[in-house]
Amino acid sequence: MNKTLLIILLISQLSYANDNIEISILTCSVGQEVYSVFGHTAIRVIDKENKTDQVYNFGMFDFNTPNFEYKYLKGKLKYHRGVQETINFLKIYTYEKRLVHEQKLDLTADEKSEFLNRLKLLNQPENRFYFYSFLDKNCSTETRDLLKHIGVSFENQELNKSNRDLINSYLQEMPWLKFGINLVLGKSLDRNSNRNQSMFLPDYLQKEIGAAKLNGKNLIQSEKILNSIESNSNSNIQQIFSPLLIFSLLAVLFLFWFPKPAKIIASFSFGITGIFILALWLFSGHEEVKSNLNILWCNPLYLFYTPFLAKNKTNKMLSIILVASLIISIVVWLFKVQIFDISILPIFAILAIFNLQELRKIQKK
């Protein structure tokens, strides 16, 4: 009889502990800032016994970090994990007009204990900082890996979309940002993604969590929106004056009138941009920017061609190399070795006009 009472008491204590702790995954909608255009993921923990309601945030960084831009490009910018009150978290995202979607996890007492122990371990001072990776280590993948730690198994089927496709789907209303991001991302982004990899994006993590099971039962107990926001109907100037429009107008203009100063500016700009792409490829810790075949058409050799233009001279060898690199770029795009941004199409036209005019000068001489 005493053993039976002991078992009942133990079960009741476990049930009490289970009911006292609530763990949820928070998915925040996209924002207008560069760092927020893909959304955000965080973890909410409510402890009813201790009357706490906190958000564990994996995606924090300090804009005041010395050499912030250099460290980010180099892949040496340290992100950190932190804790804040849920009420303050919601105020920030409501102010930014970003919805916060909550998925409450259906976990046993043991699963909650294991999850929280791991969460608190990661939040210790010696573990709090980590080097950010867009595809492999961010707020969303950190949450995914925490769920895997307690036994959640996610599907791994290949998608019919690449990681570049997934990224671009968030950038349709920001074509200049889309152009810039595609300019610095290498060909590794064009391999087909899979369901596990796609969870580097908060929306895809939210979707996979909604379909996941743990020990034969649904992982999610309930879902709700935690805040309300006003719709933002402001027109986007980026869409009106898109890079596709601007570069197309320049291509038409240069077809009929391509003065020497414009050629010097174009040559210098392509050369400097090519050197930047090359530097990222060679020195950045971000794997996503390596093997970037944009360097074929945006060739650093244009920088060396600039002095010839300034002196009204030509260079046959440089001209042939630049024409060849442009042709190879088109082949690379056609055979989908690397997918370029659609805005590159009129730039190809500009480069073709530029190089053909220079070759014609050489033939005349």
Coordinates of C-alpha atoms in Angstrom, one line a residue:
M1 CA 0.0 0.0 0.0
N2 CA 2.8 2.4 0.9
K3 CA 4.6 1.6 -2.4
T4 CA 1.4 2.4 -4.3
L5 CA 1.0 5.8 -2.5
L6 CA 4.6 6.6 -3.3
I7 CA 4.1 5.9 -7.0
I8 CA 1.0 8.0 -7.0
L9 CA 2.8 10.8 -5.2
L10 CA 5.7 10.7 -7.7
I11 CA 3.4 10.8 -10.7
S12 CA 1.5 13.7 -9.2
Q13 CA 4.8 15.6 -8.6
L14 CA 5.9 15.0 -12.2
S15 CA 2.6 16.1 -13.5
Y16 CA 2.8 19.2 -11.4
A17 CA 6.3 20.0 -12.6
N18 CA 5.1 19.4 -16.2
D19 CA 2.2 21.8 -15.8
N20 CA 4.3 24.5 -14.2
I21 CA 6.7 24.9 -17.1
E22 CA 5.6 25.9 -20.6
I23 CA 8.0 26.0 -23.5
S24 CA 7.2 27.6 -26.8
I25 CA 8.9 28.4 -30.1
L26 CA 8.4 32.0 -31.3
T27 CA 8.6 32.8 -35.0
C28 CA 8.7 36.5 -35.8
S29 CA 7.7 37.8 -39.2
V30 CA 10.1 39.7 -41.6
G31 CA 11.2 43.2 -41.0
Q32 CA 12.4 46.1 -43.1
E33 CA 16.0 46.2 -41.9
V34 CA 18.6 44.1 -43.7
Y35 CA 19.2 41.9 -40.7
S36 CA 15.5 41.2 -40.2
V37 CA 14.3 40.4 -43.8
F38 CA 14.3 36.7 -43.2
G39 CA 12.4 36.8 -39.8
H40 CA 13.6 35.5 -36.5
T41 CA 13.2 32.6 -34.1
A42 CA 13.3 32.6 -30.3
I43 CA 12.3 30.3 -27.4
R44 CA 9.8 31.3 -24.7
V45 CA 9.9 29.7 -21.3
I46 CA 7.1 30.3 -18.7
D47 CA 7.8 29.1 -15.1
K48 CA 4.5 29.5 -13.3
E49 CA 6.0 28.4 -9.9
N50 CA 8.7 31.1 -10.0
K51 CA 6.4 33.5 -11.9
T52 CA 8.8 34.1 -14.8
D53 CA 8.1 34.6 -18.4
Q54 CA 11.2 34.9 -20.5
V55 CA 12.5 34.7 -24.1
Y56 CA 15.8 33.0 -24.9
N57 CA 17.1 34.8 -27.9
F58 CA 19.8 33.2 -30.1
G59 CA 20.3 36.0 -32.6
M60 CA 21.8 38.9 -30.6
F61 CA 24.7 41.0 -31.7
D62 CA 26.2 44.4 -30.9
F63 CA 26.4 47.1 -33.6
N64 CA 29.0 48.8 -31.5
T65 CA 31.5 46.0 -31.9
P66 CA 34.8 47.4 -33.1
N67 CA 35.3 46.8 -36.8
F68 CA 31.7 45.5 -37.1
E69 CA 31.5 45.4 -40.9
Y70 CA 34.9 43.9 -41.3
K71 CA 34.3 41.1 -38.8
Y72 CA 30.9 40.3 -40.3
L73 CA 32.3 40.0 -43.8
K74 CA 35.3 38.0 -42.5
G75 CA 32.9 35.6 -40.7
K76 CA 34.4 36.5 -37.3
L77 CA 31.5 38.5 -35.8
K78 CA 30.4 36.9 -32.6
Y79 CA 26.7 36.6 -32.0
H80 CA 25.4 35.7 -28.6
R81 CA 22.5 34.1 -26.8
G82 CA 20.6 36.2 -24.3
V83 CA 17.5 36.3 -22.1
Q84 CA 14.8 39.0 -21.9
E85 CA 11.3 39.4 -20.5
T86 CA 8.7 38.3 -22.9
I87 CA 6.7 41.6 -22.5
N88 CA 9.8 43.6 -23.6
F89 CA 10.4 41.2 -26.5
L90 CA 6.9 41.7 -27.7
K91 CA 7.1 45.5 -27.4
I92 CA 10.1 45.6 -29.7
Y93 CA 8.5 43.4 -32.4
T94 CA 5.2 45.2 -32.2
Y95 CA 6.9 48.5 -32.6
E96 CA 8.7 47.1 -35.7
K97 CA 5.3 45.9 -37.0
R98 CA 6.3 42.3 -36.9
L99 CA 4.0 39.5 -35.9
V100 CA 5.1 37.0 -33.3
H101 CA 3.7 33.5 -33.7
E102 CA 3.8 31.1 -30.8
Q103 CA 3.9 27.3 -31.0
K104 CA 3.5 25.7 -27.6
L105 CA 5.4 22.4 -27.3
D106 CA 3.7 19.3 -26.0
L107 CA 6.6 17.8 -23.8
T108 CA 6.8 15.5 -20.9
A109 CA 8.4 16.6 -17.6
D110 CA 11.6 14.7 -18.6
E111 CA 11.7 16.2 -22.0
K112 CA 11.2 19.7 -20.6
S113 CA 13.9 19.2 -18.1
E114 CA 16.3 17.9 -20.8
F115 CA 15.4 20.8 -23.1
L116 CA 15.9 23.5 -20.3
N117 CA 19.2 22.0 -19.1
R118 CA 20.6 22.2 -22.6
L119 CA 19.2 25.7 -23.1
K120 CA 20.7 26.9 -19.8
L121 CA 24.0 25.2 -20.6
L122 CA 24.2 27.1 -24.0
N123 CA 23.4 30.3 -22.2
Q124 CA 26.3 30.0 -19.8
P125 CA 29.0 32.8 -20.2
E126 CA 31.5 30.3 -21.6
N127 CA 29.1 29.0 -24.2
R128 CA 27.1 32.2 -24.9
F129 CA 29.0 33.5 -27.9
Y130 CA 29.3 31.8 -31.3
F131 CA 30.3 32.6 -34.8
Y132 CA 27.3 33.2 -37.0
S133 CA 26.7 31.3 -40.2
F134 CA 23.8 32.2 -42.4
L135 CA 23.0 28.6 -43.4
D136 CA 24.4 26.5 -40.6
K137 CA 24.4 28.5 -37.3
N138 CA 21.8 31.1 -36.6
C139 CA 18.7 31.7 -34.4
S140 CA 16.7 29.2 -36.4
T141 CA 19.2 26.3 -36.7
E142 CA 20.1 26.7 -33.0
T143 CA 16.5 26.1 -32.1
R144 CA 16.2 23.2 -34.5
D145 CA 19.3 21.5 -33.0
L146 CA 17.9 22.0 -29.5
L147 CA 14.8 20.1 -30.5
K148 CA 16.9 17.4 -32.1
H149 CA 18.7 17.1 -28.8
I150 CA 15.5 16.0 -27.0
G151 CA 14.7 13.4 -29.7
V152 CA 12.7 15.4 -32.3
S153 CA 13.3 13.9 -35.7
F154 CA 12.8 16.1 -38.8
E155 CA 12.3 14.9 -42.3
N156 CA 15.2 15.3 -44.7
Q157 CA 13.6 15.0 -48.2
E158 CA 15.2 17.0 -51.0
L159 CA 13.2 20.1 -52.1
N160 CA 12.8 21.1 -55.7
K161 CA 14.2 24.5 -54.7
S162 CA 17.8 25.7 -54.0
N163 CA 18.8 27.7 -51.0
R164 CA 19.1 30.7 -53.3
D165 CA 15.5 30.2 -54.3
L166 CA 14.4 30.1 -50.7
I167 CA 16.4 33.3 -49.9
N168 CA 15.1 35.1 -53.0
S169 CA 11.5 34.4 -52.1
Y170 CA 11.9 36.9 -49.2
L171 CA 13.5 39.6 -51.4
Q172 CA 11.0 40.2 -54.2
E173 CA 10.0 43.6 -52.7
M174 CA 13.6 44.6 -52.1
P175 CA 15.2 44.1 -55.6
W176 CA 18.4 46.1 -54.8
L177 CA 19.1 44.0 -51.7
K178 CA 18.2 40.9 -53.8
F179 CA 20.7 42.0 -56.4
G180 CA 23.4 42.7 -53.8
I181 CA 22.9 39.4 -52.0
N182 CA 23.0 37.3 -55.2
L183 CA 26.1 39.2 -56.2
V184 CA 28.1 38.0 -53.2
L185 CA 26.7 34.4 -52.9
G186 CA 28.6 31.6 -54.6
K187 CA 27.4 28.6 -56.6
S188 CA 27.0 26.3 -53.5
L189 CA 23.7 28.1 -52.9
D190 CA 22.3 26.6 -56.2
R191 CA 22.3 23.0 -55.1
N192 CA 18.8 21.8 -54.2
S193 CA 18.0 22.3 -50.5
N194 CA 16.3 19.7 -48.2
R195 CA 13.7 20.0 -45.5
N196 CA 16.4 19.9 -42.7
Q197 CA 18.6 22.5 -44.4
S198 CA 15.6 24.8 -45.1
M199 CA 15.2 25.3 -41.4
F200 CA 17.9 28.0 -41.5
L201 CA 14.9 30.2 -42.3
P202 CA 12.4 30.8 -39.4
D203 CA 9.3 30.3 -41.5
Y204 CA 10.5 26.9 -42.6
L205 CA 11.4 25.9 -39.1
Q206 CA 7.9 26.9 -38.0
K207 CA 6.4 24.7 -40.8
E208 CA 8.6 21.7 -39.9
I209 CA 7.8 22.0 -36.2
G210 CA 4.1 22.0 -37.0
A211 CA 4.5 18.7 -38.8
A212 CA 7.0 17.1 -36.4
K213 CA 6.3 14.3 -33.9
L214 CA 8.0 13.3 -30.7
N215 CA 7.6 9.8 -29.3
G216 CA 4.6 9.2 -31.6
K217 CA 2.6 12.4 -30.7
N218 CA 2.4 15.8 -32.3
L219 CA 5.2 18.1 -31.1
I220 CA 2.9 21.1 -31.0
Q221 CA 0.1 21.4 -28.4
S222 CA -1.3 24.8 -29.5
E223 CA -0.6 27.8 -31.6
K224 CA -1.5 31.5 -31.5
I225 CA -0.4 35.0 -32.4
L226 CA 0.9 37.0 -29.5
N227 CA 0.6 40.5 -30.8
S228 CA -1.3 42.6 -33.4
I229 CA 0.1 45.1 -35.8
E230 CA -1.2 47.6 -38.3
S231 CA -0.7 46.8 -42.0
N232 CA 2.0 48.7 -43.8
S233 CA 0.9 49.8 -47.2
N234 CA 3.8 52.2 -48.0
S235 CA 5.0 52.0 -51.6
N236 CA 8.5 50.7 -52.0
I237 CA 10.8 52.9 -54.0
Q238 CA 13.1 49.9 -54.6
Q239 CA 10.5 48.3 -56.7
I240 CA 9.9 51.4 -58.8
F241 CA 13.5 52.1 -59.5
S242 CA 14.7 48.5 -59.6
P243 CA 18.2 47.5 -60.7
L244 CA 16.6 45.7 -63.7
L245 CA 15.0 49.0 -64.9
I246 CA 18.1 51.2 -64.2
F247 CA 20.6 48.8 -65.9
S248 CA 18.2 48.3 -68.8
L249 CA 17.9 52.1 -69.4
L250 CA 21.7 52.4 -69.2
A251 CA 22.1 49.5 -71.7
V252 CA 19.8 51.3 -74.2
L253 CA 21.7 54.6 -73.7
F254 CA 25.1 53.0 -74.1
L255 CA 24.0 51.3 -77.2
F256 CA 23.8 54.7 -78.9
W257 CA 26.1 56.8 -76.7
F258 CA 28.9 55.4 -74.6
P259 CA 31.2 58.4 -73.9
K260 CA 34.8 57.9 -72.6
P261 CA 34.0 59.1 -69.0
A262 CA 31.1 56.6 -68.7
K263 CA 33.4 53.8 -69.9
I264 CA 36.1 54.7 -67.3
I265 CA 33.5 54.8 -64.5
A266 CA 32.0 51.4 -65.7
S267 CA 35.4 49.8 -66.0
F268 CA 36.6 51.0 -62.6
S269 CA 33.3 50.0 -60.9
F270 CA 33.3 46.4 -62.4
G271 CA 37.0 46.0 -61.4
I272 CA 36.6 47.2 -57.8
T273 CA 33.5 45.0 -57.4
G274 CA 35.3 42.0 -58.8
I275 CA 38.2 42.5 -56.4
F276 CA 35.6 42.7 -53.5
I277 CA 34.1 39.4 -54.7
L278 CA 37.6 37.8 -54.9
A279 CA 38.5 39.1 -51.4
L280 CA 35.3 37.5 -50.0
W281 CA 36.1 34.3 -51.8
L282 CA 39.6 34.1 -50.5
F283 CA 39.4 35.6 -47.0
S284 CA 35.8 35.3 -45.7
G285 CA 34.9 32.6 -43.2
H286 CA 31.4 32.5 -44.7
E287 CA 31.3 29.4 -47.0
E288 CA 28.3 30.9 -48.8
V289 CA 30.4 33.5 -50.5
K290 CA 33.1 31.2 -51.8
S291 CA 33.2 29.7 -55.4
N292 CA 31.4 32.8 -56.6
L293 CA 31.3 32.8 -60.4
N294 CA 30.0 36.3 -60.6
I295 CA 33.7 37.1 -60.7
L296 CA 33.7 35.9 -64.4
W297 CA 31.6 38.8 -65.7
C298 CA 32.5 41.2 -62.9
N299 CA 36.1 40.7 -63.6
P300 CA 38.9 42.4 -61.5
L301 CA 40.8 42.8 -64.8
Y302 CA 38.5 45.7 -65.7
L303 CA 40.4 47.7 -63.1
F304 CA 43.6 47.2 -65.1
Y305 CA 41.8 48.2 -68.2
T306 CA 40.8 51.6 -66.8
P307 CA 44.2 53.3 -67.3
F308 CA 44.1 52.4 -71.0
L309 CA 40.7 54.0 -71.4
A310 CA 42.0 57.2 -69.6
K311 CA 44.8 57.4 -72.1
N312 CA 42.6 56.6 -75.2
K313 CA 44.5 53.3 -75.6
T314 CA 43.4 49.7 -76.0
N315 CA 44.9 46.4 -74.9
K316 CA 44.2 43.5 -77.2
M317 CA 45.0 40.7 -74.7
L318 CA 42.9 42.2 -72.0
S319 CA 40.0 42.8 -74.4
I320 CA 40.0 39.2 -75.6
I321 CA 40.1 37.9 -72.0
L322 CA 37.2 40.1 -70.9
V323 CA 35.1 39.0 -73.9
A324 CA 35.9 35.4 -73.2
S325 CA 35.0 35.8 -69.5
L326 CA 31.7 37.3 -70.5
I327 CA 30.9 34.4 -72.9
I328 CA 31.8 31.9 -70.2
S329 CA 29.5 33.7 -67.7
I330 CA 26.6 33.3 -70.1
V331 CA 27.4 29.6 -70.5
V332 CA 27.6 29.2 -66.7
W333 CA 24.2 30.8 -66.3
L334 CA 22.6 28.8 -69.2
F335 CA 23.8 25.5 -67.8
K336 CA 22.8 26.5 -64.2
V337 CA 26.3 26.1 -62.8
Q338 CA 25.5 29.2 -60.9
I339 CA 22.3 31.2 -61.1
F340 CA 22.8 35.0 -61.5
D341 CA 20.3 37.7 -60.6
I342 CA 17.9 38.6 -63.4
S343 CA 19.3 42.2 -63.2
I344 CA 22.6 40.9 -64.5
L345 CA 21.0 40.5 -68.0
P346 CA 21.2 44.2 -69.0
I347 CA 24.7 44.4 -67.4
F348 CA 25.7 41.6 -69.8
A349 CA 24.4 43.8 -72.6
I350 CA 26.4 46.8 -71.3
L351 CA 29.6 44.7 -71.0
A352 CA 29.1 43.3 -74.5
I353 CA 28.7 46.9 -75.9
F354 CA 31.8 48.0 -74.0
N355 CA 34.0 45.1 -75.1
L356 CA 32.9 45.0 -78.7
Q357 CA 33.5 48.7 -79.1
E358 CA 37.0 48.3 -77.7
L359 CA 37.7 45.3 -80.0
R360 CA 36.5 47.4 -83.0
K361 CA 39.0 50.1 -82.1
I362 CA 41.8 47.4 -82.1
Q363 CA 40.7 46.1 -85.5
K364 CA 40.8 49.7 -86.9
K365 CA 44.3 50.2 -85.7

